[in-house]
Amino acid sequence: QVQLVESGGGSVQAGGSLRLSCTTSEYALSNYWMGWFRQAPGKSREGVATISKAGSSYYADFVKGRFTISQDKARNTLYLQMNNLRPDDTAMYYCAADPRVIGWVLDPRLYNYWGQGTQVTVSS
């Protein structure tokens, strides 16, 4: 069983930055696809960024150039650095993991392990 615990959410003004953290096990970081997803009120959950077991990263078009996914295995932590935040980035952000992802890597349906989420609110 993989445990995922997110932190780092909060409220910022447009143009600001936040860094989300997802604490898990070293085994998960080395052997699972790890990703960040978000869900805004009334909308479906969508993929934001993922990182493969080999360390390759993938981003949704709407965050390219603004968000960076990374991992620190010494700290057993996955990060999402979010810069130049916009009001439409407001959502609950979730960390997710799966040992085997076949298909579109940002599809939340392909991930079976989820954290509880952390809220990000961006005001204009």
mmCIF file of C-alpha atoms in Angstrom:
data_model
loop_
_atom_site.group_PDB
_atom_site.id
_atom_site.type_symbol
_atom_site.label_atom_id
_atom_site.label_comp_id
_atom_site.label_asym_id
_atom_site.label_seq_id
_atom_site.Cartn_x
_atom_site.Cartn_y
_atom_site.Cartn_z
ATOM 1 C CA GLN A 1 0.000 0.000 0.000
ATOM 2 C CA VAL A 2 1.393 3.373 -1.043
ATOM 3 C CA GLN A 3 0.746 6.327 1.236
ATOM 4 C CA LEU A 4 0.807 9.827 -0.202
ATOM 5 C CA VAL A 5 0.583 12.955 1.934
ATOM 6 C CA GLU A 6 0.348 16.350 0.250
ATOM 7 C CA SER A 7 1.171 19.722 1.745
ATOM 8 C CA GLY A 8 2.036 23.226 0.646
ATOM 9 C CA GLY A 9 -1.260 24.509 -0.657
ATOM 10 C CA GLY A 10 -2.574 27.942 0.212
ATOM 11 C CA SER A 11 -3.887 31.221 -1.085
ATOM 12 C CA VAL A 12 -1.829 33.494 -3.321
ATOM 13 C CA GLN A 13 -2.410 36.360 -5.685
ATOM 14 C CA ALA A 14 -2.122 35.969 -9.423
ATOM 15 C CA GLY A 15 1.499 35.890 -10.498
ATOM 16 C CA GLY A 16 2.606 34.328 -7.225
ATOM 17 C CA SER A 17 4.249 30.999 -6.532
ATOM 18 C CA LEU A 18 3.660 27.929 -4.404
ATOM 19 C CA ARG A 19 5.496 24.666 -3.977
ATOM 20 C CA LEU A 20 3.471 21.563 -3.266
ATOM 21 C CA SER A 21 5.029 18.555 -1.568
ATOM 22 C CA CYS A 22 3.977 14.911 -1.555
ATOM 23 C CA THR A 23 5.653 12.714 1.002
ATOM 24 C CA THR A 24 5.759 9.012 0.262
ATOM 25 C CA SER A 25 8.175 6.102 0.420
ATOM 26 C CA GLU A 26 11.526 5.807 -1.294
ATOM 27 C CA TYR A 27 10.240 2.602 -2.891
ATOM 28 C CA ALA A 28 7.314 4.440 -4.472
ATOM 29 C CA LEU A 29 9.503 7.217 -5.868
ATOM 30 C CA SER A 30 11.811 4.675 -7.492
ATOM 31 C CA ASN A 31 9.217 2.174 -8.720
ATOM 32 C CA TYR A 32 6.027 4.095 -9.418
ATOM 33 C CA TRP A 33 4.857 6.694 -11.845
ATOM 34 C CA MET A 34 4.209 9.767 -9.697
ATOM 35 C CA GLY A 35 1.971 12.619 -10.688
ATOM 36 C CA TRP A 36 0.093 15.749 -9.744
ATOM 37 C CA PHE A 37 -3.544 16.172 -10.659
ATOM 38 C CA ARG A 38 -6.135 18.802 -9.876
ATOM 39 C CA GLN A 39 -9.861 19.196 -9.645
ATOM 40 C CA ALA A 40 -11.720 22.479 -9.643
ATOM 41 C CA PRO A 41 -15.321 22.730 -8.385
ATOM 42 C CA GLY A 42 -17.716 21.379 -10.971
ATOM 43 C CA LYS A 43 -14.942 20.100 -13.200
ATOM 44 C CA SER A 44 -13.378 16.718 -13.835
ATOM 45 C CA ARG A 45 -10.045 15.786 -12.354
ATOM 46 C CA GLU A 46 -7.209 16.530 -14.784
ATOM 47 C CA GLY A 47 -3.558 15.733 -15.041
ATOM 48 C CA VAL A 48 -1.046 18.499 -14.351
ATOM 49 C CA ALA A 49 2.366 16.812 -14.436
ATOM 50 C CA THR A 50 3.822 13.352 -14.059
ATOM 51 C CA ILE A 51 7.229 11.804 -13.718
ATOM 52 C CA SER A 52 8.064 8.308 -14.884
ATOM 53 C CA LYS A 53 10.031 5.658 -13.052
ATOM 54 C CA ALA A 54 12.951 6.568 -15.295
ATOM 55 C CA GLY A 55 12.670 10.233 -14.343
ATOM 56 C CA SER A 56 11.070 11.633 -17.507
ATOM 57 C CA SER A 57 8.563 14.388 -16.870
ATOM 58 C CA TYR A 58 5.367 15.230 -18.721
ATOM 59 C CA TYR A 59 3.219 18.338 -18.471
ATOM 60 C CA ALA A 60 -0.224 19.454 -19.422
ATOM 61 C CA ASP A 61 -0.100 22.232 -22.006
ATOM 62 C CA PHE A 62 -1.751 24.691 -19.651
ATOM 63 C CA VAL A 63 1.165 24.519 -17.166
ATOM 64 C CA LYS A 64 4.149 24.200 -19.481
ATOM 65 C CA GLY A 65 6.723 26.831 -18.669
ATOM 66 C CA ARG A 66 5.075 27.642 -15.330
ATOM 67 C CA PHE A 67 5.099 24.409 -13.282
ATOM 68 C CA THR A 68 7.957 22.002 -12.603
ATOM 69 C CA ILE A 69 7.667 18.498 -11.198
ATOM 70 C CA SER A 70 10.638 17.048 -9.350
ATOM 71 C CA GLN A 71 11.516 14.490 -6.731
ATOM 72 C CA ASP A 72 14.000 14.262 -3.891
ATOM 73 C CA LYS A 73 14.589 10.626 -3.025
ATOM 74 C CA ALA A 74 16.687 11.542 0.002
ATOM 75 C CA ARG A 75 13.608 13.248 1.434
ATOM 76 C CA ASN A 76 11.095 10.758 -0.013
ATOM 77 C CA THR A 77 9.246 13.700 -1.503
ATOM 78 C CA LEU A 78 7.658 14.648 -4.809
ATOM 79 C CA TYR A 79 7.349 18.377 -5.542
ATOM 80 C CA LEU A 80 5.358 20.623 -7.797
ATOM 81 C CA GLN A 81 6.827 24.099 -8.132
ATOM 82 C CA MET A 82 4.123 26.423 -9.415
ATOM 83 C CA ASN A 83 5.113 29.847 -10.719
ATOM 84 C CA ASN A 84 3.120 32.620 -12.344
ATOM 85 C CA LEU A 85 -0.082 31.259 -10.896
ATOM 86 C CA ARG A 86 -3.385 32.279 -12.468
ATOM 87 C CA PRO A 87 -6.911 32.339 -11.031
ATOM 88 C CA ASP A 88 -7.845 29.376 -13.229
ATOM 89 C CA ASP A 89 -5.190 27.306 -11.412
ATOM 90 C CA THR A 90 -7.481 27.359 -8.388
ATOM 91 C CA ALA A 91 -8.283 23.743 -7.502
ATOM 92 C CA MET A 92 -7.677 20.896 -5.121
ATOM 93 C CA TYR A 93 -4.331 19.387 -6.045
ATOM 94 C CA TYR A 94 -3.704 15.690 -5.586
ATOM 95 C CA CYS A 95 -0.601 13.538 -5.622
ATOM 96 C CA ALA A 96 -1.065 10.141 -7.245
ATOM 97 C CA ALA A 97 0.992 7.052 -8.008
ATOM 98 C CA ASP A 98 0.822 3.802 -9.883
ATOM 99 C CA PRO A 99 3.391 1.113 -10.674
ATOM 100 C CA ARG A 100 2.196 0.676 -14.228
ATOM 101 C CA VAL A 101 0.840 3.413 -16.467
ATOM 102 C CA ILE A 102 -0.103 2.422 -20.012
ATOM 103 C CA GLY A 103 -1.714 5.034 -22.175
ATOM 104 C CA TRP A 104 -1.889 8.799 -21.784
ATOM 105 C CA VAL A 105 0.270 9.382 -18.727
ATOM 106 C CA LEU A 106 -1.770 12.367 -17.543
ATOM 107 C CA ASP A 107 -5.027 10.389 -17.449
ATOM 108 C CA PRO A 108 -6.079 10.244 -13.775
ATOM 109 C CA ARG A 109 -7.939 6.988 -14.409
ATOM 110 C CA LEU A 110 -4.606 5.202 -14.787
ATOM 111 C CA TYR A 111 -3.488 5.979 -11.224
ATOM 112 C CA ASN A 112 -4.680 3.851 -8.321
ATOM 113 C CA TYR A 113 -3.081 5.490 -5.299
ATOM 114 C CA TRP A 114 -4.109 8.981 -4.202
ATOM 115 C CA GLY A 115 -3.385 11.449 -1.461
ATOM 116 C CA GLN A 116 -6.018 13.479 0.340
ATOM 117 C CA GLY A 117 -5.345 16.665 -1.614
ATOM 118 C CA THR A 118 -4.219 20.187 -0.822
ATOM 119 C CA GLN A 119 -6.152 23.309 -1.794
ATOM 120 C CA VAL A 120 -4.644 26.006 -3.999
ATOM 121 C CA THR A 121 -6.528 29.279 -4.356
ATOM 122 C CA VAL A 122 -5.325 32.044 -6.671
ATOM 123 C CA SER A 123 -6.989 35.436 -6.501
ATOM 124 C CA SER A 124 -6.910 38.113 -9.176
#
